[in-house]
């Protein structure tokens, strides 16, 4: 497919890298010549140094021949206008990044009026994942997600203590016909492989047929535990804080936002109902203690600075807050996060890139309705003769550590794979991968028009 990306910032670059992994033809348009020259030296893309708001620029690249235009600049209005122009000039599908809450309140009207096919909002995207972690885990009846013959169960390993310390190779004897496909450990999602061992504080995700999963759920699910999310502190009243406060207040939680900017506090207080807005610097520990940090059920750090978010999250954890979530944009902090004991760290860049790629590959079906803690994705594909992962034992494929074949539907059978399993043409294959390494997944599943993804 031909894809034009307007805006050579972090999101535009991340999307381009993922698309190139899938063998798509990519054109990047940006007004900054230094950026486009740098991109030319590191990526195999066509670059255009120009203002995409000018219709002549879109005509020069023959935008009508493109399958997608993705507008990812830092300006909502530019993204909306460029997308609308591209659509009018014949581009098949257009995607715009839009972040402003005022725009989001009338987004359906904007989409219809401007002919925009899809809107991505990094702040709303990360908010949804935080909300699912905080609110839905408190209301989920049994922790089970199902698709076709396969079911997925999540639980704390302390509910099955006999598996603590066991490796993936040994665990099958205690959980026959099931497979551990992901581990959440200290805020980081891990794709396990043969030598990976279960640790005491892990949360694990197990896939298998429905009946064995239901029987396991009866043993490990803690009934009635998640019923009482009452007090949430959000540090940072930016767009993420705004969206999250509104959603959690509607859920019924008592929400408190701490925000440095007096003007932003005024905005929040006039646009949010049933949310306490506090003007202050959350890095002042005495302020947090005065605002009953110890009594919070959850703390979310969502300032515009990764370092502040990590420091404040660590502070909350040291005060024994049960659920602590940090918004972190720098991938270089991943290892630091896992060593800090934070419950979950989310990268809006990864989540938004995944959202865009999933829409571009719109025939892809996500097995569960959510990512695993905003860090991993489950997809189901039809194996064809053109895929690199068929007709060879899985142990011979040299698959990356961020990628795992979780289950295979073959006819009316569900196969839980091991190293000797071979994927055959027309199998329905359930795969889990880390969204931080999306370009690797796209390369393994690249679509050159020679096979099609499963439609829901």
Tab-separated table of C-alpha atoms in Angstrom:
chain	number	residue	atom	x	y	z
A	1	UNK	CA	0.000	0.000	0.000
A	2	UNK	CA	0.993	3.624	-0.516
A	3	UNK	CA	0.879	5.742	2.636
A	4	UNK	CA	1.596	9.460	3.020
A	5	UNK	CA	2.562	10.718	6.488
A	6	UNK	CA	2.313	14.432	7.208
A	7	UNK	CA	4.530	15.415	10.118
A	8	UNK	CA	7.979	13.989	10.799
A	9	UNK	CA	7.784	14.056	14.586
A	10	UNK	CA	8.039	11.076	16.923
A	11	UNK	CA	4.628	9.658	15.979
A	12	UNK	CA	5.149	10.097	12.249
A	13	UNK	CA	8.540	8.378	12.437
A	14	UNK	CA	7.228	5.499	14.556
A	15	UNK	CA	4.343	4.890	12.151
A	16	UNK	CA	6.709	5.031	9.168
A	17	UNK	CA	9.060	2.459	10.713
A	18	UNK	CA	6.189	0.065	11.412
A	19	UNK	CA	4.775	0.459	7.904
A	20	UNK	CA	8.151	-0.166	6.328
A	21	UNK	CA	8.322	-3.430	8.263
A	22	UNK	CA	5.164	-4.419	6.398
A	23	UNK	CA	6.690	-3.521	3.022
A	24	UNK	CA	4.463	-0.520	2.386
A	25	UNK	CA	5.522	2.444	0.252
A	26	UNK	CA	5.825	5.509	2.517
A	27	UNK	CA	6.077	9.226	1.742
A	28	UNK	CA	6.801	11.702	4.559
A	29	UNK	CA	5.884	15.378	4.168
A	30	UNK	CA	7.223	18.017	6.566
A	31	UNK	CA	8.114	21.693	6.446
A	32	UNK	CA	11.417	21.196	8.283
A	33	UNK	CA	14.184	20.493	5.760
A	34	UNK	CA	16.656	19.348	8.423
A	35	UNK	CA	14.210	16.685	9.576
A	36	UNK	CA	13.419	15.402	6.098
A	37	UNK	CA	17.146	15.187	5.269
A	38	UNK	CA	17.772	13.215	8.462
A	39	UNK	CA	14.878	10.852	7.659
A	40	UNK	CA	16.310	10.236	4.187
A	41	UNK	CA	19.517	9.014	5.776
A	42	UNK	CA	17.884	6.466	8.084
A	43	UNK	CA	14.651	5.302	6.434
A	44	UNK	CA	13.825	3.994	2.974
A	45	UNK	CA	11.062	6.512	2.299
A	46	UNK	CA	10.353	9.334	-0.094
A	47	UNK	CA	10.463	12.730	1.644
A	48	UNK	CA	8.928	16.011	0.584
A	49	UNK	CA	9.917	19.292	2.243
A	50	UNK	CA	6.761	21.353	1.876
A	51	UNK	CA	3.558	22.490	3.566
A	52	UNK	CA	0.922	19.795	3.070
A	53	UNK	CA	-1.829	22.382	3.571
A	54	UNK	CA	-1.025	23.600	0.065
A	55	UNK	CA	-3.181	21.701	-2.387
A	56	UNK	CA	-0.481	21.888	-5.037
A	57	UNK	CA	1.824	19.840	-2.788
A	58	UNK	CA	-0.752	17.064	-2.455
A	59	UNK	CA	-1.338	17.149	-6.192
A	60	UNK	CA	2.411	16.977	-6.897
A	61	UNK	CA	2.713	13.680	-5.043
A	62	UNK	CA	-0.499	12.465	-6.761
A	63	UNK	CA	-2.354	11.949	-3.491
A	64	UNK	CA	-5.232	10.306	-5.369
A	65	UNK	CA	-2.976	7.291	-5.931
A	66	UNK	CA	-2.433	6.788	-2.188
A	67	UNK	CA	-4.289	4.299	-0.046
A	68	UNK	CA	-3.833	6.307	3.173
A	69	UNK	CA	-2.791	9.736	4.388
A	70	UNK	CA	-1.913	10.013	8.094
A	71	UNK	CA	-1.693	13.559	9.497
A	72	UNK	CA	0.419	13.514	12.674
A	73	UNK	CA	1.612	17.099	13.135
A	74	UNK	CA	1.347	18.732	16.550
A	75	UNK	CA	-1.456	21.027	15.348
A	76	UNK	CA	-5.018	19.655	15.367
A	77	UNK	CA	-6.289	22.176	12.847
A	78	UNK	CA	-3.488	21.412	10.385
A	79	UNK	CA	-4.186	17.684	10.681
A	80	UNK	CA	-7.905	18.175	10.103
A	81	UNK	CA	-7.443	20.475	7.110
A	82	UNK	CA	-4.736	18.365	5.429
A	83	UNK	CA	-6.816	15.212	5.872
A	84	UNK	CA	-9.878	16.912	4.422
A	85	UNK	CA	-7.911	18.212	1.412
A	86	UNK	CA	-6.373	14.784	0.757
A	87	UNK	CA	-9.753	13.091	0.921
A	88	UNK	CA	-11.278	15.616	-1.452
A	89	UNK	CA	-8.383	15.106	-3.867
A	90	UNK	CA	-9.004	11.368	-4.038
A	91	UNK	CA	-6.950	9.697	-1.294
A	92	UNK	CA	-8.768	6.481	-0.353
A	93	UNK	CA	-8.561	6.820	3.460
A	94	UNK	CA	-7.367	9.616	5.739
A	95	UNK	CA	-6.368	9.528	9.410
A	96	UNK	CA	-5.884	12.606	11.594
A	97	UNK	CA	-4.358	13.029	15.027
A	98	UNK	CA	-6.683	15.246	17.088
A	99	UNK	CA	-6.069	15.935	20.791
A	100	UNK	CA	-8.087	18.966	21.876
A	101	UNK	CA	-11.026	18.060	24.175
A	102	UNK	CA	-13.192	20.709	22.495
A	103	UNK	CA	-12.662	19.005	19.144
A	104	UNK	CA	-13.326	15.594	20.671
A	105	UNK	CA	-16.719	16.746	21.968
A	106	UNK	CA	-17.850	17.274	18.367
A	107	UNK	CA	-15.608	14.758	16.651
A	108	UNK	CA	-18.389	12.941	14.792
A	109	UNK	CA	-19.490	16.223	13.222
A	110	UNK	CA	-15.891	17.074	12.262
A	111	UNK	CA	-15.355	13.633	10.728
A	112	UNK	CA	-18.559	13.819	8.691
A	113	UNK	CA	-18.035	17.411	7.588
A	114	UNK	CA	-14.366	17.011	6.667
A	115	UNK	CA	-14.569	13.477	5.273
A	116	UNK	CA	-12.041	12.085	7.772
A	117	UNK	CA	-12.133	8.302	8.058
A	118	UNK	CA	-10.391	7.835	11.397
A	119	UNK	CA	-9.284	9.966	14.341
A	120	UNK	CA	-6.479	9.048	16.732
A	121	UNK	CA	-6.007	10.791	20.058
A	122	UNK	CA	-2.870	9.810	22.033
A	123	UNK	CA	-4.227	11.244	25.282
A	124	UNK	CA	-7.570	9.506	24.958
A	125	UNK	CA	-5.891	6.283	23.849
A	126	UNK	CA	-3.708	6.083	26.944
A	127	UNK	CA	-6.655	7.136	29.107
A	128	UNK	CA	-8.749	4.228	27.878
A	129	UNK	CA	-5.993	1.766	28.798
A	130	UNK	CA	-5.575	3.305	32.264
A	131	UNK	CA	-9.337	3.248	32.798
A	132	UNK	CA	-9.535	-0.405	31.779
A	133	UNK	CA	-6.785	-1.287	34.223
A	134	UNK	CA	-8.245	0.683	37.124
A	135	UNK	CA	-11.994	0.411	36.636
A	136	UNK	CA	-12.647	-2.698	34.587
A	137	UNK	CA	-10.430	-4.940	36.706
A	138	UNK	CA	-12.576	-3.820	39.625
A	139	UNK	CA	-15.765	-4.879	37.832
A	140	UNK	CA	-14.632	-7.854	35.725
A	141	UNK	CA	-16.619	-10.923	36.762
A	142	UNK	CA	-14.075	-13.668	36.188
A	143	UNK	CA	-11.040	-12.314	34.310
A	144	UNK	CA	-11.808	-14.353	31.193
A	145	UNK	CA	-11.810	-13.146	27.587
A	146	UNK	CA	-12.931	-15.532	24.836
A	147	UNK	CA	-12.693	-15.753	21.064
A	148	UNK	CA	-13.773	-18.775	19.081
A	149	UNK	CA	-12.401	-21.941	20.709
A	150	UNK	CA	-9.822	-20.067	22.777
A	151	UNK	CA	-10.156	-18.335	26.135
A	152	UNK	CA	-7.694	-16.132	27.989
A	153	UNK	CA	-7.443	-15.910	31.779
A	154	UNK	CA	-5.448	-13.452	33.877
A	155	UNK	CA	-4.607	-13.980	37.553
A	156	UNK	CA	-2.023	-13.352	40.264
A	157	UNK	CA	0.353	-16.319	40.588
A	158	UNK	CA	-0.090	-16.212	44.359
A	159	UNK	CA	-3.441	-17.880	43.653
A	160	UNK	CA	-1.520	-20.852	42.204
A	161	UNK	CA	1.648	-20.824	44.360
A	162	UNK	CA	2.891	-24.198	43.127
A	163	UNK	CA	3.933	-22.597	39.798
A	164	UNK	CA	6.134	-19.927	41.414
A	165	UNK	CA	9.737	-20.503	40.396
A	166	UNK	CA	8.797	-22.842	37.541
A	167	UNK	CA	9.987	-22.270	33.987
A	168	UNK	CA	7.707	-22.249	30.974
A	169	UNK	CA	9.094	-25.651	29.970
A	170	UNK	CA	7.996	-27.218	33.252
A	171	UNK	CA	4.699	-25.462	33.834
A	172	UNK	CA	2.768	-27.470	31.223
A	173	UNK	CA	2.681	-30.462	33.569
A	174	UNK	CA	0.515	-28.447	35.991
A	175	UNK	CA	-1.529	-26.706	33.285
A	176	UNK	CA	-1.937	-29.234	30.444
A	177	UNK	CA	-3.275	-27.922	27.126
A	178	UNK	CA	-2.745	-24.349	28.300
A	179	UNK	CA	0.010	-21.822	27.631
A	180	UNK	CA	1.292	-18.803	29.557
A	181	UNK	CA	1.423	-16.141	26.843
A	182	UNK	CA	2.268	-13.019	28.862
A	183	UNK	CA	3.579	-12.002	32.269
A	184	UNK	CA	3.013	-8.637	33.916
A	185	UNK	CA	5.984	-7.979	36.196
A	186	UNK	CA	6.671	-4.683	37.971
A	187	UNK	CA	4.744	-2.640	35.426
A	188	UNK	CA	6.293	-4.363	32.412
A	189	UNK	CA	4.648	-6.946	30.139
A	190	UNK	CA	6.956	-9.820	29.203
A	191	UNK	CA	6.418	-12.345	26.410
A	192	UNK	CA	7.664	-15.573	28.056
A	193	UNK	CA	9.737	-18.284	26.413
A	194	UNK	CA	11.194	-21.642	27.503
A	195	UNK	CA	13.616	-20.441	30.183
A	196	UNK	CA	11.387	-17.680	31.587
A	197	UNK	CA	10.497	-18.410	35.225
A	198	UNK	CA	7.420	-17.341	37.184
A	199	UNK	CA	8.103	-14.939	40.066
A	200	UNK	CA	6.054	-14.381	43.196
A	201	UNK	CA	4.425	-11.030	42.367
A	202	UNK	CA	3.680	-11.803	38.702
A	203	UNK	CA	0.317	-11.532	37.001
A	204	UNK	CA	0.076	-14.124	34.245
A	205	UNK	CA	-2.105	-14.526	31.162
A	206	UNK	CA	-2.981	-18.104	30.215
A	207	UNK	CA	-4.640	-19.251	26.977
A	208	UNK	CA	-6.423	-22.550	26.372
A	209	UNK	CA	-9.753	-24.144	25.513
A	210	UNK	CA	-12.751	-22.705	27.334
A	211	UNK	CA	-13.482	-25.646	29.638
A	212	UNK	CA	-9.958	-26.026	31.114
A	213	UNK	CA	-9.719	-22.245	31.458
A	214	UNK	CA	-13.053	-22.097	33.305
A	215	UNK	CA	-11.913	-24.840	35.688
A	216	UNK	CA	-8.645	-22.987	36.321
A	217	UNK	CA	-10.587	-19.766	36.884
A	218	UNK	CA	-12.628	-21.438	39.626
A	219	UNK	CA	-9.372	-22.171	41.410
A	220	UNK	CA	-7.482	-18.898	40.962
A	221	UNK	CA	-10.011	-16.115	40.565
A	222	UNK	CA	-10.524	-14.032	43.692
A	223	UNK	CA	-14.263	-13.461	43.713
A	224	UNK	CA	-15.466	-10.087	44.900
A	225	UNK	CA	-12.011	-8.542	45.286
A	226	UNK	CA	-12.378	-5.826	42.697
A	227	UNK	CA	-15.491	-4.014	43.828
A	228	UNK	CA	-14.412	-0.869	45.604
A	229	UNK	CA	-12.338	1.644	43.629
A	230	UNK	CA	-13.131	4.788	45.589
A	231	UNK	CA	-10.256	7.276	45.697
A	232	UNK	CA	-7.965	8.187	42.789
A	233	UNK	CA	-5.316	10.897	42.660
A	234	UNK	CA	-4.212	12.152	39.240
A	235	UNK	CA	-1.012	14.183	39.170
A	236	UNK	CA	-1.012	16.429	36.114
A	237	UNK	CA	-4.083	18.109	34.691
A	238	UNK	CA	-3.167	17.973	31.016
A	239	UNK	CA	-5.271	16.274	28.387
A	240	UNK	CA	-4.652	12.774	29.764
A	241	UNK	CA	-5.531	13.901	33.280
A	242	UNK	CA	-8.629	15.645	31.984
A	243	UNK	CA	-9.955	12.644	30.054
A	244	UNK	CA	-9.160	10.194	32.839
A	245	UNK	CA	-10.726	12.313	35.582
A	246	UNK	CA	-13.936	12.608	33.597
A	247	UNK	CA	-14.146	8.858	32.950
A	248	UNK	CA	-13.352	7.848	36.532
A	249	UNK	CA	-15.800	10.396	37.963
A	250	UNK	CA	-18.529	8.922	35.754
A	251	UNK	CA	-17.498	5.479	37.037
A	252	UNK	CA	-18.204	6.734	40.550
A	253	UNK	CA	-14.722	7.212	41.988
A	254	UNK	CA	-13.748	10.260	44.036
A	255	UNK	CA	-11.114	11.890	41.819
A	256	UNK	CA	-8.544	14.487	42.816
A	257	UNK	CA	-6.282	16.294	40.301
A	258	UNK	CA	-3.122	18.128	41.375
A	259	UNK	CA	-1.978	20.640	38.742
A	260	UNK	CA	0.818	23.266	38.775
A	261	UNK	CA	-0.708	25.811	36.407
A	262	UNK	CA	-3.313	28.131	37.890
A	263	UNK	CA	-4.834	28.804	34.460
A	264	UNK	CA	-5.111	25.085	33.769
A	265	UNK	CA	-6.765	24.569	37.159
A	266	UNK	CA	-9.364	27.170	36.213
A	267	UNK	CA	-10.013	25.343	32.923
A	268	UNK	CA	-10.352	21.990	34.679
A	269	UNK	CA	-12.687	23.335	37.344
A	270	UNK	CA	-15.007	24.793	34.704
A	271	UNK	CA	-15.032	21.688	32.489
A	272	UNK	CA	-15.142	18.811	34.990
A	273	UNK	CA	-17.974	17.905	37.322
A	274	UNK	CA	-17.504	16.029	40.592
A	275	UNK	CA	-13.702	16.283	40.447
A	276	UNK	CA	-11.565	18.047	43.071
A	277	UNK	CA	-8.982	20.370	41.458
A	278	UNK	CA	-5.953	21.372	43.530
A	279	UNK	CA	-3.425	24.015	42.508
A	280	UNK	CA	0.015	22.960	43.661
A	281	UNK	CA	3.333	21.274	42.949
A	282	UNK	CA	3.006	17.518	43.462
A	283	UNK	CA	6.782	17.148	43.842
A	284	UNK	CA	6.233	18.746	47.277
A	285	UNK	CA	5.814	15.650	49.455
A	286	UNK	CA	4.080	17.613	52.223
A	287	UNK	CA	1.313	18.531	49.762
A	288	UNK	CA	0.786	14.885	48.825
A	289	UNK	CA	0.662	13.883	52.478
A	290	UNK	CA	-1.808	16.660	53.249
A	291	UNK	CA	-3.996	15.387	50.411
A	292	UNK	CA	-4.065	11.889	51.915
A	293	UNK	CA	-1.733	10.102	49.501
A	294	UNK	CA	-1.682	7.095	51.851
A	295	UNK	CA	-5.465	6.763	51.588
A	296	UNK	CA	-5.638	6.566	47.788
A	297	UNK	CA	-6.710	3.365	46.032
A	298	UNK	CA	-4.818	4.464	42.916
A	299	UNK	CA	-2.412	7.184	41.783
A	300	UNK	CA	-1.797	8.112	38.135
A	301	UNK	CA	1.161	10.341	37.266
A	302	UNK	CA	0.425	12.127	33.992
A	303	UNK	CA	2.493	15.310	33.911
A	304	UNK	CA	4.320	16.322	30.745
A	305	UNK	CA	7.678	15.179	32.169
A	306	UNK	CA	8.693	11.514	32.296
A	307	UNK	CA	11.164	12.087	35.124
A	308	UNK	CA	8.509	13.717	37.341
A	309	UNK	CA	6.047	10.946	36.539
A	310	UNK	CA	8.519	8.244	37.548
A	311	UNK	CA	9.603	10.023	40.731
A	312	UNK	CA	6.008	10.668	41.787
A	313	UNK	CA	4.965	7.107	40.955
A	314	UNK	CA	7.819	5.760	43.087
A	315	UNK	CA	6.746	8.061	45.924
A	316	UNK	CA	3.178	6.758	45.709
A	317	UNK	CA	4.409	3.164	45.733
A	318	UNK	CA	6.547	3.838	48.798
A	319	UNK	CA	3.373	5.099	50.495
A	320	UNK	CA	1.761	1.700	49.867
A	321	UNK	CA	-0.744	2.854	47.232
A	322	UNK	CA	-2.101	-0.349	45.701
A	323	UNK	CA	-2.303	0.740	42.038
A	324	UNK	CA	0.270	3.171	40.644
A	325	UNK	CA	0.385	4.016	36.933
A	326	UNK	CA	2.883	6.283	35.173
A	327	UNK	CA	2.676	7.903	31.757
A	328	UNK	CA	6.146	7.522	30.229
A	329	UNK	CA	7.095	8.438	26.662
A	330	UNK	CA	10.776	7.521	26.544
A	331	UNK	CA	11.410	3.874	25.697
A	332	UNK	CA	14.847	4.168	27.306
A	333	UNK	CA	13.119	4.228	30.708
A	334	UNK	CA	11.570	0.769	30.317
A	335	UNK	CA	14.205	-1.057	32.351
A	336	UNK	CA	14.152	1.621	35.056
A	337	UNK	CA	10.377	1.245	35.340
A	338	UNK	CA	10.515	-2.521	35.802
A	339	UNK	CA	13.012	-2.093	38.646
A	340	UNK	CA	10.869	0.481	40.473
A	341	UNK	CA	7.860	-1.691	41.237
A	342	UNK	CA	5.343	0.576	39.501
A	343	UNK	CA	2.190	-1.351	38.607
A	344	UNK	CA	1.973	-0.136	35.023
A	345	UNK	CA	3.777	2.320	32.752
A	346	UNK	CA	2.151	3.325	29.475
A	347	UNK	CA	3.693	4.920	26.413
A	348	UNK	CA	1.158	6.987	24.421
A	349	UNK	CA	3.413	6.865	21.358
A	350	UNK	CA	3.319	3.057	21.214
A	351	UNK	CA	-0.429	2.893	21.807
A	352	UNK	CA	-1.209	5.485	19.121
A	353	UNK	CA	1.122	3.886	16.581
A	354	UNK	CA	-0.547	0.537	17.199
A	355	UNK	CA	-3.956	2.179	16.769
A	356	UNK	CA	-2.947	3.647	13.399
A	357	UNK	CA	-1.339	0.446	12.120
A	358	UNK	CA	-4.330	-1.591	13.220
A	359	UNK	CA	-6.589	0.714	11.200
A	360	UNK	CA	-4.324	0.632	8.140
A	361	UNK	CA	-4.390	-3.162	8.376
A	362	UNK	CA	-8.110	-2.837	9.031
A	363	UNK	CA	-8.877	-6.480	8.301
A	364	UNK	CA	-6.777	-7.518	11.309
A	365	UNK	CA	-8.877	-8.789	14.219
A	366	UNK	CA	-7.809	-8.225	17.814
A	367	UNK	CA	-8.920	-11.302	19.730
A	368	UNK	CA	-9.632	-9.476	22.972
A	369	UNK	CA	-11.216	-6.049	23.001
A	370	UNK	CA	-8.195	-4.581	24.729
A	371	UNK	CA	-4.456	-4.575	24.681
A	372	UNK	CA	-2.710	-6.361	27.525
A	373	UNK	CA	-1.966	-3.500	29.904
A	374	UNK	CA	-1.416	-1.178	26.953
A	375	UNK	CA	1.863	-2.897	26.099
A	376	UNK	CA	1.047	-6.068	24.152
A	377	UNK	CA	-1.447	-6.937	21.443
A	378	UNK	CA	-3.224	-10.160	20.548
A	379	UNK	CA	-4.103	-10.663	16.878
A	380	UNK	CA	-5.549	-13.538	14.914
A	381	UNK	CA	-4.529	-14.174	11.295
A	382	UNK	CA	-5.156	-16.698	8.578
A	383	UNK	CA	-1.971	-18.520	7.597
A	384	UNK	CA	-1.305	-18.626	3.865
A	385	UNK	CA	1.391	-20.081	1.678
A	386	UNK	CA	3.138	-16.682	1.529
A	387	UNK	CA	3.790	-16.340	5.270
A	388	UNK	CA	7.260	-16.959	6.649
A	389	UNK	CA	5.935	-18.734	9.748
A	390	UNK	CA	4.327	-21.769	8.036
A	391	UNK	CA	5.540	-25.268	7.187
A	392	UNK	CA	8.439	-25.157	9.657
A	393	UNK	CA	8.557	-26.224	13.324
A	394	UNK	CA	8.232	-23.101	15.456
A	395	UNK	CA	11.586	-23.832	17.125
A	396	UNK	CA	13.309	-23.457	13.730
A	397	UNK	CA	11.781	-20.077	12.862
A	398	UNK	CA	14.079	-17.952	15.056
A	399	UNK	CA	11.140	-15.795	16.142
A	400	UNK	CA	11.975	-12.640	18.145
A	401	UNK	CA	11.515	-12.576	21.914
A	402	UNK	CA	8.755	-9.969	21.531
A	403	UNK	CA	6.591	-12.358	19.476
A	404	UNK	CA	4.798	-15.578	20.446
A	405	UNK	CA	2.431	-17.942	18.650
A	406	UNK	CA	-0.187	-18.443	21.368
A	407	UNK	CA	-2.699	-20.846	19.797
A	408	UNK	CA	-3.797	-22.301	16.465
A	409	UNK	CA	-7.332	-23.000	15.259
A	410	UNK	CA	-7.239	-25.870	12.783
A	411	UNK	CA	-10.706	-26.931	11.684
A	412	UNK	CA	-12.629	-27.664	14.882
A	413	UNK	CA	-9.488	-28.135	16.979
A	414	UNK	CA	-7.553	-25.707	19.138
A	415	UNK	CA	-3.820	-26.445	19.211
A	416	UNK	CA	-1.682	-25.095	22.040
A	417	UNK	CA	1.715	-24.984	20.311
A	418	UNK	CA	5.152	-26.108	21.400
A	419	UNK	CA	8.499	-25.929	19.634
A	420	UNK	CA	7.644	-28.848	17.348
A	421	UNK	CA	4.302	-27.421	16.207
A	422	UNK	CA	4.027	-26.539	12.515
A	423	UNK	CA	1.610	-23.887	11.231
A	424	UNK	CA	-0.234	-24.991	8.106
A	425	UNK	CA	-1.926	-23.009	5.364
A	426	UNK	CA	-5.455	-21.869	6.331
A	427	UNK	CA	-4.786	-22.228	10.071
A	428	UNK	CA	-6.174	-19.415	12.185
A	429	UNK	CA	-3.209	-18.318	14.269
A	430	UNK	CA	-3.435	-16.329	17.497
A	431	UNK	CA	-0.305	-14.258	18.043
A	432	UNK	CA	0.807	-12.023	20.898
A	433	UNK	CA	3.469	-9.345	20.449
A	434	UNK	CA	4.766	-6.237	22.180
A	435	UNK	CA	3.495	-3.042	20.561
A	436	UNK	CA	6.825	-1.343	21.329
A	437	UNK	CA	8.326	-3.608	18.660
A	438	UNK	CA	5.489	-3.268	16.174
A	439	UNK	CA	7.745	-3.076	13.120
A	440	UNK	CA	9.032	-6.607	13.818
A	441	UNK	CA	5.489	-7.974	13.984
A	442	UNK	CA	4.553	-6.194	10.773
A	443	UNK	CA	7.578	-7.673	9.054
A	444	UNK	CA	6.642	-11.198	10.123
A	445	UNK	CA	3.045	-10.710	9.023
A	446	UNK	CA	3.605	-8.372	6.108
A	447	UNK	CA	0.863	-8.241	3.515
A	448	UNK	CA	2.002	-7.797	-0.074
A	449	UNK	CA	-1.466	-8.573	-1.353
A	450	UNK	CA	-0.599	-12.271	-1.279
A	451	UNK	CA	-2.565	-13.124	1.855
A	452	UNK	CA	-5.384	-11.523	3.797
A	453	UNK	CA	-5.941	-11.032	7.489
A	454	UNK	CA	-8.918	-12.641	9.170
A	455	UNK	CA	-12.034	-10.518	9.182
A	456	UNK	CA	-14.115	-10.314	12.294
